[in-house]
XYZ file of C-alpha atoms in Angstrom:
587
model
C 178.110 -62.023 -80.998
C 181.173 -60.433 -79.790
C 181.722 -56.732 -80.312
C 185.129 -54.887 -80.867
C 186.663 -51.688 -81.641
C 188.716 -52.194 -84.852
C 190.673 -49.538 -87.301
C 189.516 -49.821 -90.416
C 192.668 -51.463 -91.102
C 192.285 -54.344 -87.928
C 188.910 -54.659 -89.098
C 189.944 -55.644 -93.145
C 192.151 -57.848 -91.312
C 189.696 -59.612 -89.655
C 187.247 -60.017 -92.861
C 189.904 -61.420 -94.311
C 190.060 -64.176 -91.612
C 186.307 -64.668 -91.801
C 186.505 -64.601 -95.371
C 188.487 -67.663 -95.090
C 191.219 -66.207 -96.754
C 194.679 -68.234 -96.558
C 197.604 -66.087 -98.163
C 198.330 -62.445 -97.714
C 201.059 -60.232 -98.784
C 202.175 -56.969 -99.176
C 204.845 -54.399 -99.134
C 204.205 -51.593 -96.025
C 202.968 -48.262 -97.264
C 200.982 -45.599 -94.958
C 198.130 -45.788 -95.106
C 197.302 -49.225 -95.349
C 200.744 -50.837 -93.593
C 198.772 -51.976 -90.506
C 196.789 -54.532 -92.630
C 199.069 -57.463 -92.802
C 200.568 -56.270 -89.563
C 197.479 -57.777 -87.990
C 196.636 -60.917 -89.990
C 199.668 -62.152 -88.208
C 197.678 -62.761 -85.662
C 195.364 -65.204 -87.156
C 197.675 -68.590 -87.971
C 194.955 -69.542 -90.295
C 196.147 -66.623 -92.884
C 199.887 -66.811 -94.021
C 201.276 -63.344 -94.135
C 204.087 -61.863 -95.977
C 205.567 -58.822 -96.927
C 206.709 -59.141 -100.277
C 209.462 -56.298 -102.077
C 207.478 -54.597 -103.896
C 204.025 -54.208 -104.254
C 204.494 -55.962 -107.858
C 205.858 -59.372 -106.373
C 203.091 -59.033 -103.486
C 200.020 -59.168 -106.151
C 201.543 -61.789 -107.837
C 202.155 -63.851 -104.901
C 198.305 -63.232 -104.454
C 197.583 -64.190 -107.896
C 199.101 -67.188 -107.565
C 197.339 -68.217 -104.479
C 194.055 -67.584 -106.197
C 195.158 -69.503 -108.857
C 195.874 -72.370 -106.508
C 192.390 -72.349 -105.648
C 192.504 -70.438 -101.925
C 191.515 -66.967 -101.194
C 194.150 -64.608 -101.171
C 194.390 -60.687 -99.810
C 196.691 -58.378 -101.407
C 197.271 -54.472 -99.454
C 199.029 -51.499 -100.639
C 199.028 -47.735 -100.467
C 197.841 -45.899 -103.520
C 200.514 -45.295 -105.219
C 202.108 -49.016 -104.753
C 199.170 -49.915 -107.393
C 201.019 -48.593 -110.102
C 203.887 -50.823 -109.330
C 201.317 -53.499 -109.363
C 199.510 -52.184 -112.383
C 201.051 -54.874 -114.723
C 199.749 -57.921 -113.367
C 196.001 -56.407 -112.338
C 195.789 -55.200 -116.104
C 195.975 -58.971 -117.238
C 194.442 -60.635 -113.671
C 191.559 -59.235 -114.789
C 191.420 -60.804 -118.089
C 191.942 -63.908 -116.757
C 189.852 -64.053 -113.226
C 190.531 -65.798 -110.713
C 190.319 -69.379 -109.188
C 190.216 -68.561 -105.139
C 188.333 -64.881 -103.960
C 191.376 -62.598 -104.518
C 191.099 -59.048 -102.939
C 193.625 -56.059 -103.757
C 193.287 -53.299 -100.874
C 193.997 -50.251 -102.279
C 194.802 -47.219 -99.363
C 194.600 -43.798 -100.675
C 195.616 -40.619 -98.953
C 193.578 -37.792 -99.966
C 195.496 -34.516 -98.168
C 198.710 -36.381 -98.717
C 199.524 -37.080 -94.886
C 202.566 -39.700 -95.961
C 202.566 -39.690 -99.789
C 204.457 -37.719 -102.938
C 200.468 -37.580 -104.818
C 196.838 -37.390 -104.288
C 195.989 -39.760 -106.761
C 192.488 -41.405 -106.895
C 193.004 -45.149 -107.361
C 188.862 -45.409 -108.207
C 190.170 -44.827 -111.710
C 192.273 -47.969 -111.519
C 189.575 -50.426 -111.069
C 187.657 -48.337 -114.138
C 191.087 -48.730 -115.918
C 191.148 -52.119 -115.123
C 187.796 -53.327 -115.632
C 187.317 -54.643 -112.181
C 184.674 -53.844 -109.193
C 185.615 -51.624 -106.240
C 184.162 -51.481 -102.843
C 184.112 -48.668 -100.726
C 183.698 -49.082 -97.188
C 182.389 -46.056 -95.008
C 182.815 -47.559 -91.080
C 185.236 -50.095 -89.434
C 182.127 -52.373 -89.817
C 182.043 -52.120 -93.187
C 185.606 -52.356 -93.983
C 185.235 -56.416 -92.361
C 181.723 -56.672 -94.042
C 182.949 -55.270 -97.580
C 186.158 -57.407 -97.348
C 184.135 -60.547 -96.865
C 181.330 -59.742 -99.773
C 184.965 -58.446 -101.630
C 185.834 -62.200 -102.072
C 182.383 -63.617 -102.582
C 181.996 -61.161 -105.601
C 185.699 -62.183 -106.487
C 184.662 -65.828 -106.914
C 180.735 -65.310 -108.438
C 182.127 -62.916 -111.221
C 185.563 -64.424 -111.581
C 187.610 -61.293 -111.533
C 189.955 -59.333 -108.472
C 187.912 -57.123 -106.490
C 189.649 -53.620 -105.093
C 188.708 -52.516 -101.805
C 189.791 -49.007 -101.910
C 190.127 -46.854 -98.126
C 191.114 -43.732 -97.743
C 193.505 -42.305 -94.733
C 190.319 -41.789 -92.369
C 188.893 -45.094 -92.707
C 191.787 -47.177 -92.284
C 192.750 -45.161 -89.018
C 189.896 -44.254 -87.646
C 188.154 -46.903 -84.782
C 184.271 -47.789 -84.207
C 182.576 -50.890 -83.257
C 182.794 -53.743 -84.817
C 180.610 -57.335 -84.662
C 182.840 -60.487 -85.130
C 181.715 -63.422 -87.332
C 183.229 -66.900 -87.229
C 185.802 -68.396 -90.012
C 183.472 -69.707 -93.152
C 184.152 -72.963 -93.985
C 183.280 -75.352 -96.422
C 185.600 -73.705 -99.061
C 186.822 -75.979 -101.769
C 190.566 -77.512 -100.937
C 193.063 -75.398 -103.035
C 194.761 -77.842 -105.936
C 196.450 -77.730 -108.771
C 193.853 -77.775 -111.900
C 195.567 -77.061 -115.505
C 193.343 -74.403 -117.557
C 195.577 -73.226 -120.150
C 192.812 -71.176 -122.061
C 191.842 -69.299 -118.820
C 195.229 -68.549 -117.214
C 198.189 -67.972 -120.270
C 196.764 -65.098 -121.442
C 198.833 -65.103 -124.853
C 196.922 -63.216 -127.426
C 194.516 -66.053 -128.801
C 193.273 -66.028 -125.390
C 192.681 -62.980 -124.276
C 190.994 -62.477 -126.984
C 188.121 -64.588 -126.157
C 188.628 -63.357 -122.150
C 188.132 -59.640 -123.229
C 184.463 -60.034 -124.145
C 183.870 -61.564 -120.785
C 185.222 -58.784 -119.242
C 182.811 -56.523 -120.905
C 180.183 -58.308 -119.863
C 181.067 -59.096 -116.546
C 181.292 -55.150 -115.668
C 177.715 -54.751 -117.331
C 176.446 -57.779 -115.015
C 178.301 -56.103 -112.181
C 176.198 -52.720 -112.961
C 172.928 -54.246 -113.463
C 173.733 -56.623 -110.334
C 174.545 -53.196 -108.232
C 170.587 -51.778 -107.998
C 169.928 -54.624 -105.586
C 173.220 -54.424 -103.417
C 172.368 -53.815 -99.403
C 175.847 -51.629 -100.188
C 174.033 -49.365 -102.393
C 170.974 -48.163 -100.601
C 169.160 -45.087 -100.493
C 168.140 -43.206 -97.816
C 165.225 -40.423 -98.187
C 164.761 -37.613 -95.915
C 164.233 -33.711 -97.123
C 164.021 -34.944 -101.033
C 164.810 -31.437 -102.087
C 168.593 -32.071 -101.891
C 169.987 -35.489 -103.084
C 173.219 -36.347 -102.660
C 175.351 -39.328 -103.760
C 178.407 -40.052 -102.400
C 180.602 -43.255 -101.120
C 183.032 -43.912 -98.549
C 184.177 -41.714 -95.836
C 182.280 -39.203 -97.532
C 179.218 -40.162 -96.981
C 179.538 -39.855 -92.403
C 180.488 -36.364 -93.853
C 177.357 -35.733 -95.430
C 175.159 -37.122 -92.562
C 176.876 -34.555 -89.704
C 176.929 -31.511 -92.321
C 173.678 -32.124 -93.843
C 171.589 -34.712 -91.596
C 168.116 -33.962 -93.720
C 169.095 -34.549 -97.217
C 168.402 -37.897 -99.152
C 171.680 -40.005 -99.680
C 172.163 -42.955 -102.049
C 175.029 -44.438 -100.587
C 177.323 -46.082 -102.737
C 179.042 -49.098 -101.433
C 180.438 -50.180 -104.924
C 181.493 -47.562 -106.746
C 182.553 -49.290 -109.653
C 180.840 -50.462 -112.103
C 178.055 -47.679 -111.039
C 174.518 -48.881 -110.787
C 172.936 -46.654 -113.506
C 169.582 -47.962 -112.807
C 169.579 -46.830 -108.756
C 171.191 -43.830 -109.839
C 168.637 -42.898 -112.575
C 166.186 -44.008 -109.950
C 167.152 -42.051 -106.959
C 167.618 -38.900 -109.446
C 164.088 -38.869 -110.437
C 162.872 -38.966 -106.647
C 165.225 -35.642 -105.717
C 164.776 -31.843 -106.455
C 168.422 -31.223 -106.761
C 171.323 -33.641 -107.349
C 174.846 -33.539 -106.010
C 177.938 -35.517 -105.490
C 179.785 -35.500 -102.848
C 183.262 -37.444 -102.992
C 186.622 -36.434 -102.684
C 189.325 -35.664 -105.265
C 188.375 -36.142 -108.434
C 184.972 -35.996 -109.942
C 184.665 -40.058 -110.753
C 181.213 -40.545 -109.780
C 179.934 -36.922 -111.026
C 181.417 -37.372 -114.550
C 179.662 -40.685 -115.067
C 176.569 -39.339 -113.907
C 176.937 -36.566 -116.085
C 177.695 -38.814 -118.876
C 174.168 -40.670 -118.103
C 172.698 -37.329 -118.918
C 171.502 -36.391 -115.762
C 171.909 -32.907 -113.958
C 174.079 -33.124 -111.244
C 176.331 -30.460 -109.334
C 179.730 -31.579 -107.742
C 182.789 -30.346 -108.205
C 181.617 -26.498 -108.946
C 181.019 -26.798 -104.973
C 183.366 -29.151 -103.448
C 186.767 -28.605 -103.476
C 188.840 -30.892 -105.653
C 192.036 -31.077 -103.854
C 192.504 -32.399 -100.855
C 190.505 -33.871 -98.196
C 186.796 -33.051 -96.910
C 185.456 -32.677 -93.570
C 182.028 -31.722 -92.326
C 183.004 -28.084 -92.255
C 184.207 -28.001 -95.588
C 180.760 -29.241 -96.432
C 179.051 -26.961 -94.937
C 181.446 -24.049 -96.624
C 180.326 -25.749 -99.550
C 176.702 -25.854 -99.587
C 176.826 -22.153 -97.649
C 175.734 -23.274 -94.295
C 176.988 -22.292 -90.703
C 179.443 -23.619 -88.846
C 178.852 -25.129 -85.738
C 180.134 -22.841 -82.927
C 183.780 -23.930 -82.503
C 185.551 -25.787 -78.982
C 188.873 -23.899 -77.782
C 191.941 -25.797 -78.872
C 194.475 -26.232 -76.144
C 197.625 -25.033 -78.675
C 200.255 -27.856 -78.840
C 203.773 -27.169 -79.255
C 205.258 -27.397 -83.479
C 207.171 -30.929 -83.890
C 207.989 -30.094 -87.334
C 209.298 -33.591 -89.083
C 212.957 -34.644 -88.230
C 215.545 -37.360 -88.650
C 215.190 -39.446 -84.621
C 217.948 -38.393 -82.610
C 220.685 -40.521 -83.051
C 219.433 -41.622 -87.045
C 222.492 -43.036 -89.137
C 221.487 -41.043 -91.800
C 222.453 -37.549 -90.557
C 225.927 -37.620 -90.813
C 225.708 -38.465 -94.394
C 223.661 -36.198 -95.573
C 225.789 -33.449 -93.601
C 229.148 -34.702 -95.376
C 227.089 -34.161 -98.998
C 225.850 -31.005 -97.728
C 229.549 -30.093 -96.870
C 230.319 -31.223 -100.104
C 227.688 -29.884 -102.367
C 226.310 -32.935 -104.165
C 223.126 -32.576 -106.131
C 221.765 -35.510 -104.508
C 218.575 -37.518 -106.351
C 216.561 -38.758 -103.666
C 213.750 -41.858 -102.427
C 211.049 -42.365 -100.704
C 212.287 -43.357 -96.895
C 212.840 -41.584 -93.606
C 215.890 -40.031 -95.368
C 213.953 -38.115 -97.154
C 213.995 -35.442 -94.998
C 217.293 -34.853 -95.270
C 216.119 -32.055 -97.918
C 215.127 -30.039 -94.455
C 216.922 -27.458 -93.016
C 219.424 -27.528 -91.761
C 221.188 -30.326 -93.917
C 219.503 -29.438 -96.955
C 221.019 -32.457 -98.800
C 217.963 -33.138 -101.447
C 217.583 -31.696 -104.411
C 215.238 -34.645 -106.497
C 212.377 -37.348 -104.800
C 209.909 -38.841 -107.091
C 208.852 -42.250 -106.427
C 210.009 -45.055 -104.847
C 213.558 -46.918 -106.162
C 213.737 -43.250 -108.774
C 216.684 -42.194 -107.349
C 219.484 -44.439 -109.239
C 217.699 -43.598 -112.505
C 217.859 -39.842 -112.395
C 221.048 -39.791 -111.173
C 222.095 -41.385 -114.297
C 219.892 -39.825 -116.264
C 220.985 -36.109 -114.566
C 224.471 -37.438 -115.404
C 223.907 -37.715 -119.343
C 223.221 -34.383 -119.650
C 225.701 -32.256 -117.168
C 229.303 -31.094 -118.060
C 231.837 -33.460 -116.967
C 233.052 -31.434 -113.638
C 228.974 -31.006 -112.389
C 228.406 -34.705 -113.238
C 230.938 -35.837 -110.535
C 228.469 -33.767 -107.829
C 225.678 -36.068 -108.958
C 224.843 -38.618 -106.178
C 221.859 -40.988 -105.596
C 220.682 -42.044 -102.010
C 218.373 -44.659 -101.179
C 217.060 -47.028 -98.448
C 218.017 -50.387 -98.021
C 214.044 -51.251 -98.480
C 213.492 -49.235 -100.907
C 216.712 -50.545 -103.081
C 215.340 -53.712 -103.320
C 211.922 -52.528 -104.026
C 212.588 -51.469 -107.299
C 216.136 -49.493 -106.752
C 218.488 -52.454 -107.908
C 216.968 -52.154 -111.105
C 218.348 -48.327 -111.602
C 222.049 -50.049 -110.584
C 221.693 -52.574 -112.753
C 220.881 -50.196 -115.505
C 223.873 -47.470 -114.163
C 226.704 -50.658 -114.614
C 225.029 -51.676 -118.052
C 224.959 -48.032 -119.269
C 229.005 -47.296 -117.818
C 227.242 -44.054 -115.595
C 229.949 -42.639 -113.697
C 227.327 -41.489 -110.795
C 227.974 -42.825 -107.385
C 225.383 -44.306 -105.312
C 224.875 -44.326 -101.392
C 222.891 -47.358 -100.099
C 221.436 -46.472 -96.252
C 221.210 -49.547 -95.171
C 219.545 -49.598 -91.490
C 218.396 -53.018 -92.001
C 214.830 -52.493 -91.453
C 212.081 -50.480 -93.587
C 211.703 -47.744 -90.949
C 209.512 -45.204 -92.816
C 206.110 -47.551 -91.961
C 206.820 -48.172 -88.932
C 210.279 -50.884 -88.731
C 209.126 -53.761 -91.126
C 211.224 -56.385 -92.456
C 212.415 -56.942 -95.856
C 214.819 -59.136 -97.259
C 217.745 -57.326 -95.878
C 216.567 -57.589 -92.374
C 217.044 -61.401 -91.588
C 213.510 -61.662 -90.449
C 209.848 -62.692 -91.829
C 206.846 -60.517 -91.270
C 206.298 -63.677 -89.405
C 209.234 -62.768 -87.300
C 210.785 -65.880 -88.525
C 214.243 -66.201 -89.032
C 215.199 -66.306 -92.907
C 218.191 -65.019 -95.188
C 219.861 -61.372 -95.085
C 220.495 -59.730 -98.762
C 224.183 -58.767 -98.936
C 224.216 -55.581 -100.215
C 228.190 -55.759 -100.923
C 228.267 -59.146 -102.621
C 224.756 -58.434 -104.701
C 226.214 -55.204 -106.077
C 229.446 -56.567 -106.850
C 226.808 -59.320 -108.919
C 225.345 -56.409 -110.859
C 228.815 -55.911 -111.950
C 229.581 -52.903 -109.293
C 233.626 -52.651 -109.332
C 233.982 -49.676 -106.103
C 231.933 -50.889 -103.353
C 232.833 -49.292 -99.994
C 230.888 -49.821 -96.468
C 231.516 -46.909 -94.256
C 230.257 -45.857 -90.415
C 227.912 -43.276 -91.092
C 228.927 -41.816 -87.227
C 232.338 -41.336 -88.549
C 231.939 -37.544 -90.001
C 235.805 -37.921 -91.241
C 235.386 -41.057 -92.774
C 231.905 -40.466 -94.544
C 233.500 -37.451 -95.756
C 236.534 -38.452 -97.077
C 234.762 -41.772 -98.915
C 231.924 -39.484 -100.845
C 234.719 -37.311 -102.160
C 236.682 -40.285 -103.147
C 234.356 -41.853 -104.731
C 232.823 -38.769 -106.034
C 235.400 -38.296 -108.164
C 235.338 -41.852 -109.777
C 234.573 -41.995 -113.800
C 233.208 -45.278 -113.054
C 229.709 -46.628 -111.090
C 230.557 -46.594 -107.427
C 228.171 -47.369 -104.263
C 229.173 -46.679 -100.944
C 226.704 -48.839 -98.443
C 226.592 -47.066 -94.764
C 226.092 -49.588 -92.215
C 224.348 -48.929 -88.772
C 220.801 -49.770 -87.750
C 217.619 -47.613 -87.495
C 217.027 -46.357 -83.780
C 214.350 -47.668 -83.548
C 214.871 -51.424 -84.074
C 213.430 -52.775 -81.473
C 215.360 -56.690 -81.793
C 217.819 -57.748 -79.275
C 221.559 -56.902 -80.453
C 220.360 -54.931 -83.884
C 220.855 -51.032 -82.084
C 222.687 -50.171 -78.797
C 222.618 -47.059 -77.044
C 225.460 -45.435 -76.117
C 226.015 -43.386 -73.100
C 224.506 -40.119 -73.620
C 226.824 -37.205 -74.337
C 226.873 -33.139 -72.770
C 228.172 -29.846 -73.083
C 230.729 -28.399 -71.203
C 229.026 -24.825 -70.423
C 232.468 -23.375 -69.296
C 233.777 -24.597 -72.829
C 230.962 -23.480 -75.066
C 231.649 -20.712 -77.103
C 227.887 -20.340 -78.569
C 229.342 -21.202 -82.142
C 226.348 -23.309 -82.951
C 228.216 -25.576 -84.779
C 226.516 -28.748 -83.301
C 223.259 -26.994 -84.429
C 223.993 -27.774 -88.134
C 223.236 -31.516 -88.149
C 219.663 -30.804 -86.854
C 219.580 -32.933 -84.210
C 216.113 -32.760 -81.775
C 218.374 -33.936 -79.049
C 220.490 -30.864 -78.762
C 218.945 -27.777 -77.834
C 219.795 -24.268 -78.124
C 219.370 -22.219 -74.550
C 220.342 -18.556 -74.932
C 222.178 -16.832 -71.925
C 220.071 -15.307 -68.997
C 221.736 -11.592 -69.449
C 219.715 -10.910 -72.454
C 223.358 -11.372 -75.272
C 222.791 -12.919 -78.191
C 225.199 -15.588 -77.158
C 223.757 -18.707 -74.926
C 225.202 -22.352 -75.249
C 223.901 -25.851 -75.899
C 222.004 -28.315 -74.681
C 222.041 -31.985 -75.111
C 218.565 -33.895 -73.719
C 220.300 -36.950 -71.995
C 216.876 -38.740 -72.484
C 216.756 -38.203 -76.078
C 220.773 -38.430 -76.848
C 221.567 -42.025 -78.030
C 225.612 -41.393 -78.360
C 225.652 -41.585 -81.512
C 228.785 -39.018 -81.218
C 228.061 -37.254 -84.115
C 227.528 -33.643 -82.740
C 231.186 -34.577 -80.678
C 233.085 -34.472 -83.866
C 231.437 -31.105 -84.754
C 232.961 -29.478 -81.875
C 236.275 -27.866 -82.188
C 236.515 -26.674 -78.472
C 236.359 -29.696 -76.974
C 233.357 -28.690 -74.992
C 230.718 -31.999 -75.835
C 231.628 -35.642 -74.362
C 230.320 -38.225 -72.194
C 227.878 -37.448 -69.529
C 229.714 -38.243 -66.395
């Protein structure tokens, strides 16, 4: 059979195709974004991003429902978008396998929380798999919708940063086949889950998650391993390679489903060890239920709750010694930025300049809360920002409330940021919001979404416009500005700043980093005038990587700038900082 080296993420992909598996859809969120990204490349599996991670599971659902298999991905925190629908899809099962990937980011590498999505599928009453390898992320994805279909219910495959990133070898399977045709098949009683139904589904619920637990002793994913029996140690996921470098000896009973737990392998595995742990990171979900089971067991009094493990933090846990350390060549800081060139500078400058208290989103613009533009002053969650700026509004004095402005991505505003307009018109808020619309969804890595013109299929389709839908929500002051232009971004926010009435100002200019013909062009690269440069450090202030600061040789505090021709995209910005004249086109 042929071998591979897949992410975890390639290597859910390819279960998927295995597993026979005809829809997919999601909306992009690190760490799981490369998911769907590479189902494209198996025509068999029709592949979407959806707007929000809401729409996506219910496109899913309704695959499943149609009778086919159907994979939905999202990062951790898109699940409680898409807790609404998984609350009631498991009441009513499925028809099709469907799979919800759920990517979580202990250590918080590209996300606002830590949370541990493990508690979902308890929440929810459904199974979870937890693969530990990129072979097990295909192999778990592929039992994922076999268990989906035997027990009727959605099955979460939960990852965590290291998993989904991380590469090892993988062996391919062929596409099953011999699934039954997807059709339309009327079942009222299973699928409208009004209350006379669910009433009857929620017993079968119960009982599927006890059949689930009792089925879980005889899994291949749950196996024990003995070794030294005087240390036990349960544990799941990327956890468990952790365990086997810190502590090679010690007996493991590797969890590949850890939920519904099977109490009966546990209770088992406990009676064969001296000494009991768990080993799992953030919270203690496995420990407590152990616990509960009234068995000893020591977790988190060792392992640290927050955050992610490693083998060394093992070790520090269970008091061993660390392996002698490798020298670390020292790399040079690349603390996050804006790319050079990024439309969203200049406006966060011009509300710097003007002292908004600006209610942020979840986007690249986010770091325009760094230094030196220091234009943030709320982020939350995604498509928040509309909502607390007219909530912030309610409760200011008149003059602060015209400060108050909310700025948002063009993805992330129709994620779930129209709704906070829609709500801002309806409620008469006088707040003004900024749309930064750079027509793709650049935080995960230059998606489409409906504003971009393109399919994940890279398939032409329809572009939202943002002028004409806000003037739909009832939006009287629209204005579209060039972002470049400092003057005009300027003198727009204040305008509309001082409006009594809902305003949005869209900016319109692409992200850098669009890679499709005729979307960005770069300009010719611009460069200081040494002779002209008085060492003001004006051009510093927008914080842009391309410009750098090169003090003089005589040992004076005063040097001049420098602009990186290979990194400048002449975007002209840093030109209308200076007031001597002394940046312009590189001859």
């Amino acid at each position: 059979m042929n071998k591979e080296i897949l992410s975890g993420n390639e290597a859910i992909a390819r279960g998927a195709y295995e597993a026979g598996c005809r829809v997919a859809s999601a909306y992009p969120g690190t760490p799981s974004t490369e998911i769907l990204e590479n189902t494209v490349n198996y025509k068999e599996i029709d592949s979407a991003w959806a707007p929000n991670e809401k729409v996506a599971l219910e496109v899913a659902i309704g695959a499943s429902f149609g009778g086919g298999r159907a994979l939905c991905t999202m990062k951790h925190v898109g699940v409680n978008v898409a807790a609404d629908p998984l609350f009631t899809l498991s009441y009513t099962g499925v028809n099709g396998g469907l799979v919800l990937v759920t990517a979580d980011d202990p250590e918080m590498h590209s996300s606002q929380n830590e949370q541990d999505n493990r508690n979902y599928a308890k929440f929810a009453k459904v199974p979870m798999l937890e693969p530990a390898d990129s072979q097990e992320c295909k192999e778990f994805t592929r039992l994922a919708f076999e268990l989906s279909e035997q027990y009727d219910t959605p099955v979460m495959l939960r990852t965590t940063t290291r998993i989904s990133h991380s590469k090892s070898i993988v062996t391919l399977a062929e596409r099953v086949s011999g699934l039954a045709q997807p059709k339309l098949v009327k079942n009222a009683a299973k699928l409208v889950m009004l209350p006379g139904n669910a009433r009857v589904r929620h017993p079968f619920v119960e009982d599927r998650i006890k059949k689930l637990s009792e089925a879980g002793a005889t899994m291949a994913i749950n196996r024990r391993e003995l070794r030294d029996t005087s240390i036990g140690i349960i544990t799941s996921g990327v956890c468990y390679q952790y365990v086997r470098e810190a502590l090679p000896d010690a007996s493991t009973l590797k969890l590949g489903m850890v939920h519904p737990l099977p109490h009966s392998l546990i209770r088992e595995f406990a009676a064969q060890v001296d000494n009991l742990y768990v080993v799992e990171e953030l919270d203690p979900f496995i420990e407590e239920q152990v616990k509960s089971m009234g068995i000893a067991v020591t977790g988190k009094e060792l392992i640290p709750l927050c955050g992610e493990l490693t083998p060394g933090r093992i070790r520090s846990a269970f008091g061993l010694q660390q392996p002698q350390s490798v020298s670390e060549e020292k790399l040079p800081g690349r603390p996050p930025n804006m790319c050079p060139g990024c439309p969203h500078r200049g406006v966060f400058f011009a509300l710097n300049q003007l002292k908004a208290y600006v209610t942020g989103d979840i986007g690249c613009y986010t770091l325009g809360f760094m230094p030196p533009l220091s234009a943030m002053d709320t982020c939350v969650c995604m498509g928040a920002s509309i909502g607390m700026a007219t909530g912030v509004s309610k409760v200011v004095s008149a003059e602060e409330r015209k400060r108050v402005v909310a700025v948002i991505g063009d993805s992330t505003f129709l994620h779930t940021g129209i709704n906070g307009l829609m709500d801002m018109v309806y409620n008469n808020s006088p707040s003004t919001v900024v749309i930064l619309d750079n027509r793709i969804t650049a935080m995960t890595g230059r998606q489409d979404n409906p504003a971009s013109g393109f399919t994940l299929m890279d398939d032409p389709s329809h572009s939202i416009d943002f002028p004409l839908l806000c003037k739909s929500l009832g939006v009287k002051h629209i204005r579209v500005i060039n972002p470049f232009d400092l003057e005009q971004t300027k003198s727009v926010l204040q305008e509309e700043m001082e409006r009594s009435e809902t305003s949005v100002i869209i900016t319109d200019k692409p992200c850098v980093l669009v890679k499709r013909e005729g979307v960005f062009q770069k300009g010719p690269a611009y460069t200081v005038e040494v002779e002209r440069c008085t060492g003001c450090r004006a051009c510093l202030k927008i914080g842009c990587p391309a410009i750098e600061w090169r003090p003089s040789g005589d040992g004076s505090k005063k040097g001049t700038a420098f602009i990186d021709p290979l990194l400048c995209t002449g975007c002209d910005v840093c030109r209308q900082l200076c007031k001597f004249d002394a940046i312009g086109r590189a001859k």
